[in-house]
mmCIF file of C-alpha atoms in Angstrom:
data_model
loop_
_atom_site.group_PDB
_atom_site.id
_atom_site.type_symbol
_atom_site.label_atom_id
_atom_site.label_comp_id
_atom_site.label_asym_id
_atom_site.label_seq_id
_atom_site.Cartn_x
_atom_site.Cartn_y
_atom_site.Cartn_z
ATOM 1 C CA UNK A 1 0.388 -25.020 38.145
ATOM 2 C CA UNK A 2 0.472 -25.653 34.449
ATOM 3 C CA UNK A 3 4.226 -26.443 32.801
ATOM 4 C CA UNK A 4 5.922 -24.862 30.282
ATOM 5 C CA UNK A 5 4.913 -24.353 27.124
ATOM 6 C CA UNK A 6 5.463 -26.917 23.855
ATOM 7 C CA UNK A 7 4.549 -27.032 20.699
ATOM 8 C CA UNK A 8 1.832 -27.894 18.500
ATOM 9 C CA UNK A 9 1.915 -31.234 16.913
ATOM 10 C CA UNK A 10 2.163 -29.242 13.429
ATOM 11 C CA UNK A 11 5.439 -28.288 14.266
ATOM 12 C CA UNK A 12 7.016 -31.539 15.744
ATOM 13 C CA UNK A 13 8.910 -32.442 12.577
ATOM 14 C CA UNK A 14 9.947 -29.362 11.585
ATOM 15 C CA UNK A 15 13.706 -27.820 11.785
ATOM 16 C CA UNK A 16 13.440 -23.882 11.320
ATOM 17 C CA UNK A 17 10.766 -21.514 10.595
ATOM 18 C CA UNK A 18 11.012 -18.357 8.570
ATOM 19 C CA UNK A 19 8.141 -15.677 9.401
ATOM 20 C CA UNK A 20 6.656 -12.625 7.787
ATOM 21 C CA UNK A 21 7.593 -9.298 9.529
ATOM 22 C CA UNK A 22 4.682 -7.065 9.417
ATOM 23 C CA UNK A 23 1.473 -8.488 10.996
ATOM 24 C CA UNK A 24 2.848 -11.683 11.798
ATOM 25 C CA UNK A 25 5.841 -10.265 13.993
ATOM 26 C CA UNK A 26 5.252 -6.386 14.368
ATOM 27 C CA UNK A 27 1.741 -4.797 14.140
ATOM 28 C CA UNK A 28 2.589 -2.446 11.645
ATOM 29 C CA UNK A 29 0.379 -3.204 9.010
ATOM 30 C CA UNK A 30 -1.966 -0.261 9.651
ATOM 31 C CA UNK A 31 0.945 2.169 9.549
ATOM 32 C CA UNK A 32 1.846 1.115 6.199
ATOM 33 C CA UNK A 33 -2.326 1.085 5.119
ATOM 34 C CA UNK A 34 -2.329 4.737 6.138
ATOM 35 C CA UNK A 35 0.621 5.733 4.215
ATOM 36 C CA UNK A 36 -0.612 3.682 1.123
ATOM 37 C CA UNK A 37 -3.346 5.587 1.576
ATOM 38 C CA UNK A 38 -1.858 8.884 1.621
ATOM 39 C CA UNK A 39 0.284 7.962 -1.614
ATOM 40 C CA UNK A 40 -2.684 6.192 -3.617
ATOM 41 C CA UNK A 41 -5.533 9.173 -3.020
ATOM 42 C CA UNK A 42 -3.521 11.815 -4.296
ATOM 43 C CA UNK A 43 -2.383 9.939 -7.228
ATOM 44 C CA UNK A 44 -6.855 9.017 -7.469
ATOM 45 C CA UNK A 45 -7.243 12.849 -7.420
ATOM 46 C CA UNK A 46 -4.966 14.003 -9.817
ATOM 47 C CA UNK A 47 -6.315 11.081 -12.078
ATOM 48 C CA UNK A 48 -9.504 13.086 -11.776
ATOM 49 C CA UNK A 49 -11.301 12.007 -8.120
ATOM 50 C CA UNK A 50 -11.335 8.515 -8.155
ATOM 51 C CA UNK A 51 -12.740 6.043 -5.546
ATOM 52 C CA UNK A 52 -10.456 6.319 -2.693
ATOM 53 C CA UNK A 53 -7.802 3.690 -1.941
ATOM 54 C CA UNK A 54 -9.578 1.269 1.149
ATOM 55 C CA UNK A 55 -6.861 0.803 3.921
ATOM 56 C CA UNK A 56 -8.496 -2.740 4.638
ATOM 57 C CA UNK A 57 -9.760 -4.289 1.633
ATOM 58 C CA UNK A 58 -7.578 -2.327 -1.268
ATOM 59 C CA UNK A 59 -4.143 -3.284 1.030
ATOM 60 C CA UNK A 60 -5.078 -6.734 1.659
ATOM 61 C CA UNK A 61 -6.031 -7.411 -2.492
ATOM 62 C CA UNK A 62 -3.387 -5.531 -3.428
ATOM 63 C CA UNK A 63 -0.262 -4.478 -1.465
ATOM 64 C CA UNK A 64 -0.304 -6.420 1.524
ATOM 65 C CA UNK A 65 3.249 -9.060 1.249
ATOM 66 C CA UNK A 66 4.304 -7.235 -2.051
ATOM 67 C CA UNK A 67 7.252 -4.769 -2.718
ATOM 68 C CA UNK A 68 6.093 -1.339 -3.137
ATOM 69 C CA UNK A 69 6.913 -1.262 -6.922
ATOM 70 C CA UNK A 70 4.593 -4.441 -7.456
ATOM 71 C CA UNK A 71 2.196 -3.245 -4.702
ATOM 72 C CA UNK A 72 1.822 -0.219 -6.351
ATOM 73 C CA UNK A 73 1.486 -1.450 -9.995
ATOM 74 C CA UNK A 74 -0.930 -4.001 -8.703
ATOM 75 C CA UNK A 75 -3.704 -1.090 -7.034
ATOM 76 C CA UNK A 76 -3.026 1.587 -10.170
ATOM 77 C CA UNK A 77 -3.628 -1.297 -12.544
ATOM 78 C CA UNK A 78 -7.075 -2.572 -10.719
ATOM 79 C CA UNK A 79 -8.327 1.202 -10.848
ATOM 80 C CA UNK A 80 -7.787 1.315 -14.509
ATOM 81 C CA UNK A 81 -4.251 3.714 -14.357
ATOM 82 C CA UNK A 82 -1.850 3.137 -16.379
ATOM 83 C CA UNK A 83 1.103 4.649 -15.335
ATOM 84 C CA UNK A 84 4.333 4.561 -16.895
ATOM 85 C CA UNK A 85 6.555 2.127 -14.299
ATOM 86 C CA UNK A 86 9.478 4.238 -13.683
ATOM 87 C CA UNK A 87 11.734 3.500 -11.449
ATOM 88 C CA UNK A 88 12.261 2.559 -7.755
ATOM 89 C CA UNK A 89 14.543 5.703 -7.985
ATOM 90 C CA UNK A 90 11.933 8.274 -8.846
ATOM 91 C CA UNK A 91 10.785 11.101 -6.507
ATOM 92 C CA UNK A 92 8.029 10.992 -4.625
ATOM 93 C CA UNK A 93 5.086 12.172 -6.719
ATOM 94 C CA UNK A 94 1.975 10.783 -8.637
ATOM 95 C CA UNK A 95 3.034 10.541 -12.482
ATOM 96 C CA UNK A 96 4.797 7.058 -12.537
ATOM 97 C CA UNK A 97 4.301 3.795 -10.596
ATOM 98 C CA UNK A 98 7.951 4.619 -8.945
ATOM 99 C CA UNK A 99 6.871 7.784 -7.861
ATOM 100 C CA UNK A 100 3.911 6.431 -5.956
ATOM 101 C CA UNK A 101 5.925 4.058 -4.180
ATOM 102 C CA UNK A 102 8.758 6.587 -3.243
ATOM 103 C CA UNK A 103 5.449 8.867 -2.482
ATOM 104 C CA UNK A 104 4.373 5.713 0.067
ATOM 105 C CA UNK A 105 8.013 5.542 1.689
ATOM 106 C CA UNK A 106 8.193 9.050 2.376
ATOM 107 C CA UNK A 107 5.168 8.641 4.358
ATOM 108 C CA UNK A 108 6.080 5.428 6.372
ATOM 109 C CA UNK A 109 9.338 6.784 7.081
ATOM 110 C CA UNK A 110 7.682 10.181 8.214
ATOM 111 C CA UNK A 111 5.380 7.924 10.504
ATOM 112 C CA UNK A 112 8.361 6.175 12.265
ATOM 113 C CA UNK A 113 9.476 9.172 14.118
ATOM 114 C CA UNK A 114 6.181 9.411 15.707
ATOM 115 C CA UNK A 115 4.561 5.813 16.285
ATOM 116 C CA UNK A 116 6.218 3.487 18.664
ATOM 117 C CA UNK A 117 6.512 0.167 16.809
ATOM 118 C CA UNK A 118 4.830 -2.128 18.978
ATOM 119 C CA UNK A 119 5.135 -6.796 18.705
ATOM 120 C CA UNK A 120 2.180 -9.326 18.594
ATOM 121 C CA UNK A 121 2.945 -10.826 22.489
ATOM 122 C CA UNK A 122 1.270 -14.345 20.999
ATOM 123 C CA UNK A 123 4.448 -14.175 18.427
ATOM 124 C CA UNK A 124 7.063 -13.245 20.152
ATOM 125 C CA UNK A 125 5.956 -16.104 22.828
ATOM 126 C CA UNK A 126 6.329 -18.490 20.294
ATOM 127 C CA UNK A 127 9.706 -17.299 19.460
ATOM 128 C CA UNK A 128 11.208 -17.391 22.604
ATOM 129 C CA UNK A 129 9.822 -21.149 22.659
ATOM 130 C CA UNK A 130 11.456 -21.914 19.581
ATOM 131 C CA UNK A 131 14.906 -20.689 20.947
ATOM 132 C CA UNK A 132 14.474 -22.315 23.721
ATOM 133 C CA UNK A 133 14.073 -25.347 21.621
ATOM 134 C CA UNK A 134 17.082 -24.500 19.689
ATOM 135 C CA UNK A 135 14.812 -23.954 16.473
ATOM 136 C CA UNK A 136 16.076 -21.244 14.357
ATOM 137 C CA UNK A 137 13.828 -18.324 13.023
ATOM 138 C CA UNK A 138 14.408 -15.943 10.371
ATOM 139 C CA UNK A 139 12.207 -13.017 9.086
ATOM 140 C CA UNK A 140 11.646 -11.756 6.011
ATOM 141 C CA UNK A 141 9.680 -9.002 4.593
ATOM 142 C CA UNK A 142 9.263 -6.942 1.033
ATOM 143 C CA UNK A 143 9.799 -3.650 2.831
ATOM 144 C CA UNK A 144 13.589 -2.172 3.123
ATOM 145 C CA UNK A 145 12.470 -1.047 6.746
ATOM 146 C CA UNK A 146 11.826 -4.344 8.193
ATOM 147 C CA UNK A 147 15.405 -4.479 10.023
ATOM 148 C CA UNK A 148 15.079 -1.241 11.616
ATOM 149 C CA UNK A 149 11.572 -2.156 12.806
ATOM 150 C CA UNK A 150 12.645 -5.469 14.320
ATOM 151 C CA UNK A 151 15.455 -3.903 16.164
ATOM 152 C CA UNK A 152 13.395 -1.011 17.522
ATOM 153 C CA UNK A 153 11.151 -3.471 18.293
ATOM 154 C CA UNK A 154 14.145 -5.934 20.221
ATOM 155 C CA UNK A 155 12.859 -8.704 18.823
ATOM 156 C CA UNK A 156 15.794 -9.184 16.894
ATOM 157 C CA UNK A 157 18.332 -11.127 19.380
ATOM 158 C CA UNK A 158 15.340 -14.025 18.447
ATOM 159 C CA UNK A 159 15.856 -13.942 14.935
ATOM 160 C CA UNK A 160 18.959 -15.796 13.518
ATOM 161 C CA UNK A 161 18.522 -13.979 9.742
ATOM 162 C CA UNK A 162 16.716 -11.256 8.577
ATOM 163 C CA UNK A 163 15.787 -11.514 4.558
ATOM 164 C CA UNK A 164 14.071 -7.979 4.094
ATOM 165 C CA UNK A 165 13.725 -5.124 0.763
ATOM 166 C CA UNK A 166 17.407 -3.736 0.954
ATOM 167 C CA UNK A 167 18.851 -7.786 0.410
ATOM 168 C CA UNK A 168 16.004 -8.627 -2.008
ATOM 169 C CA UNK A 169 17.151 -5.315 -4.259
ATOM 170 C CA UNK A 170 20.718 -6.470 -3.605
ATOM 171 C CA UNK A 171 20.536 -10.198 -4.783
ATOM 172 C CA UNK A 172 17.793 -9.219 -7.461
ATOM 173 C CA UNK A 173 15.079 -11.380 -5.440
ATOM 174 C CA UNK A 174 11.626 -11.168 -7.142
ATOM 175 C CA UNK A 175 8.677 -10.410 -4.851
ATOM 176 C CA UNK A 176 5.694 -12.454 -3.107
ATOM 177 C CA UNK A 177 4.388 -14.844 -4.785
ATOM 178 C CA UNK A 178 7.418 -15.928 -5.517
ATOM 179 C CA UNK A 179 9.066 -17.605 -3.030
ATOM 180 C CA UNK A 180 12.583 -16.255 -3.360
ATOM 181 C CA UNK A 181 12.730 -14.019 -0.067
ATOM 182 C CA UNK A 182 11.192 -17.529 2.119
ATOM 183 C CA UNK A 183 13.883 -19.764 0.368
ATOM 184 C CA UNK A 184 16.733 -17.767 0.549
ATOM 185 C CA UNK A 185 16.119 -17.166 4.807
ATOM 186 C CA UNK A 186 15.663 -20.813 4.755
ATOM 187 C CA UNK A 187 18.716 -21.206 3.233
ATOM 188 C CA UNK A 188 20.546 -18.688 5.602
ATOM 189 C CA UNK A 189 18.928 -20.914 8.419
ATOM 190 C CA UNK A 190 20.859 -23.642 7.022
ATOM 191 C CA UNK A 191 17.832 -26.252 5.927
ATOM 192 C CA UNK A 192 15.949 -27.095 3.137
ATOM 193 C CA UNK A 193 12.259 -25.679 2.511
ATOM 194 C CA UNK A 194 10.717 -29.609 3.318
ATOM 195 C CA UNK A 195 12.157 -29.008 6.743
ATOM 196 C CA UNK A 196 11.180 -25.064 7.473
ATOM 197 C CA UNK A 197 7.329 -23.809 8.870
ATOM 198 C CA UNK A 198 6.346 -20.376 6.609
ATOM 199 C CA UNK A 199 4.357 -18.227 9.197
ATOM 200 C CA UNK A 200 2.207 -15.239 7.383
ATOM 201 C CA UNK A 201 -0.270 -13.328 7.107
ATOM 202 C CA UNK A 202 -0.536 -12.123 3.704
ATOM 203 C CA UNK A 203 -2.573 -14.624 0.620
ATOM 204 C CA UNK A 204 0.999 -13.419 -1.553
ATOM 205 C CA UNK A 205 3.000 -14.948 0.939
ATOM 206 C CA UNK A 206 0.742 -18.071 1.601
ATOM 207 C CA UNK A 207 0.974 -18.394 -1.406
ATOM 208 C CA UNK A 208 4.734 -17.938 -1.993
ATOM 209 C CA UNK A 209 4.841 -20.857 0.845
ATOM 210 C CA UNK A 210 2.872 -23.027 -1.094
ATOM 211 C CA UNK A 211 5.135 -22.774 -4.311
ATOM 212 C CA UNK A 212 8.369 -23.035 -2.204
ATOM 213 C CA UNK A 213 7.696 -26.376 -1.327
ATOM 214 C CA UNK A 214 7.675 -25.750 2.505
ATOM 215 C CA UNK A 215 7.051 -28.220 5.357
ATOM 216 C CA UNK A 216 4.169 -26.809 6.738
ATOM 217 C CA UNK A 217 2.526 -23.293 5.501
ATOM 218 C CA UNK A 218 0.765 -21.167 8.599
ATOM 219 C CA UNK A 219 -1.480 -18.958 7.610
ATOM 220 C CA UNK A 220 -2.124 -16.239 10.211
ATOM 221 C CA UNK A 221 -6.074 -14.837 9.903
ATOM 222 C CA UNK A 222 -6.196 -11.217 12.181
ATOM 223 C CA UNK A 223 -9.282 -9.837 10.185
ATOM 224 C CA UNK A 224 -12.889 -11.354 9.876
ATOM 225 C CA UNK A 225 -13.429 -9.717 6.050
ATOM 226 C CA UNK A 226 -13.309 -11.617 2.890
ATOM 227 C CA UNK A 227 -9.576 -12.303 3.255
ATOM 228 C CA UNK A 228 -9.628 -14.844 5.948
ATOM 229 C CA UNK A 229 -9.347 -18.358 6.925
ATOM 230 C CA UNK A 230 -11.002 -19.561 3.548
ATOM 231 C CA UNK A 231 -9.162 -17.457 1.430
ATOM 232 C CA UNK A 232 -5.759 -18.151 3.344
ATOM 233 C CA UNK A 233 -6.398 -22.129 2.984
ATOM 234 C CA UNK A 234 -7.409 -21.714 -0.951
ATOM 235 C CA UNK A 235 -3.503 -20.124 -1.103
ATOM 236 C CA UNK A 236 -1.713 -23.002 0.258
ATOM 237 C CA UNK A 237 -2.269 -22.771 4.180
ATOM 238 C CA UNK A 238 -2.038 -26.157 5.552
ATOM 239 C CA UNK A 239 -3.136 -24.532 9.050
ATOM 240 C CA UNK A 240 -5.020 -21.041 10.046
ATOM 241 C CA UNK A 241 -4.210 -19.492 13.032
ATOM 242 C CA UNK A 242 -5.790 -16.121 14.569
ATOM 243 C CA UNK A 243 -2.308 -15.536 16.295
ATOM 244 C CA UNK A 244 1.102 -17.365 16.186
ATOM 245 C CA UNK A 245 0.733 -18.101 19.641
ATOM 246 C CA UNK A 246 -1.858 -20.810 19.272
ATOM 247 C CA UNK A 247 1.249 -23.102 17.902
ATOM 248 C CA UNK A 248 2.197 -23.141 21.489
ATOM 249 C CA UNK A 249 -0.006 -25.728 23.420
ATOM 250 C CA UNK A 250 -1.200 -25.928 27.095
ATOM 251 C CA UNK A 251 1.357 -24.277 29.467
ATOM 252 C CA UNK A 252 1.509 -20.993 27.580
ATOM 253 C CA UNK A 253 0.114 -17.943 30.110
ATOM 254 C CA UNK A 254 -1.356 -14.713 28.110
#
């Protein structure tokens, strides 16, 4: 009979952890591909039938960790567009970076009413260990939808803060790679970044970890492309990880 799960030695010394939301937490990463995708090719087209935006390898170079305004100014710039930046404000639509975006959230947000939003089992394991443990977590996340995924995904009685888009527009929090969003859910958790674990997914927010001055920086590797362990470690990972729940050692059942 095995006993209950600990864990890893990585983790010993630390005193919180702060975690990405999507495809570290939720698997919603391919909803928001999909929707980038919508946004992107019809901007392409009217721009005269450009090559079509990739929902693996454009959103993991270019949008994957970042807010939609710097997500979408990132992709537009790499296909040689340049758009006037608007605003975050604008109306949905292809003529400005803003209206991209806003073209992108109408999309996601049209998705929600029709895909269940669905957890990574290895994380949430891991979180409930960490309670147990009396470990705080927090989340964080660029997008302004991250609380109402959490919640519909009732992971959030395991979270003790929740740093997403709507407080990073309301304390004027720049984006991945800058580690704002990490320190400030740090801070929330109540301990320095030297004694908090970053847990992500995305080489922005490695890479925000890295510059933050955390602990320990997971990197989380779900793909086997060119964005993977390598690439994750060259960011700042100090460990790679193919699912959170591999910080839990023996005792853990699938």
């Amino acid at each position: 009979m095995s006993g209950a799960p600990s864990l890893a030695a990585c983790l010993h010394s630390l005193r919180a952890v702060v975690l990405d939301t999507d495809g570290v937490i939720i698997d919603s990463a391919p909803t928001h591909a999909a929707a980038w995708k919508g946004a992107f090719d019809a901007c392409l087209a009217a721009a005269g039938g450009r090559r079509p935006f990739d929902p693996v390898d454009d959103y993991l170079r270019y949008v994957d960790g970042r807010s939609r305004q710097d997500g979408a100014a990132a992709f537009l710039r790499a296909r040689g567009l340049d758009l006037p930046p608007g605003t975050p404000d604008d109306p949905p639509g292809t003529d400005t970076v803003g209206a991209v975006a806003a073209r992108k959230d109408e999309l996601f947000t049209a998705s929600l009413r029709t895909t269940a939003v669905t957890t990574w089992s290895g994380t949430v394991r891991l979180l409930r260990v960490l309670r147990d443990l009396g470990v705080p977590c927090a989340a964080v996340s660029a997008s302004r939808h991250a609380g109402e995924l959490l919640a519909a995904a009732g992971v959030l009685e395991l979270l003790g803060a929740v740093v997403d888009g709507n407080e990073a527009g309301r304390l004027h929090l720049p984006g991945k790679p800058d580690p704002a969003l990490f320190l400030e859910a740090a801070r929330r958790l109540g301990f320095p970044a030297q004694d908090t674990a970053v847990v992500e997914d995305a080489l922005a927010g490695v890479e925000a970890g890295r510059r933050g001055g955390f602990g320990l920086v997971v990197g989380v590797d779900r793909t086997a492309g060119p964005y993977s362990a390598t690439a994750l470690r060259r960011r700042g990972a100090d460990v790679v990880v193919a699912d959170p729940g591999e910080l839990l050692t023996s005792g853990e059942e699938g």
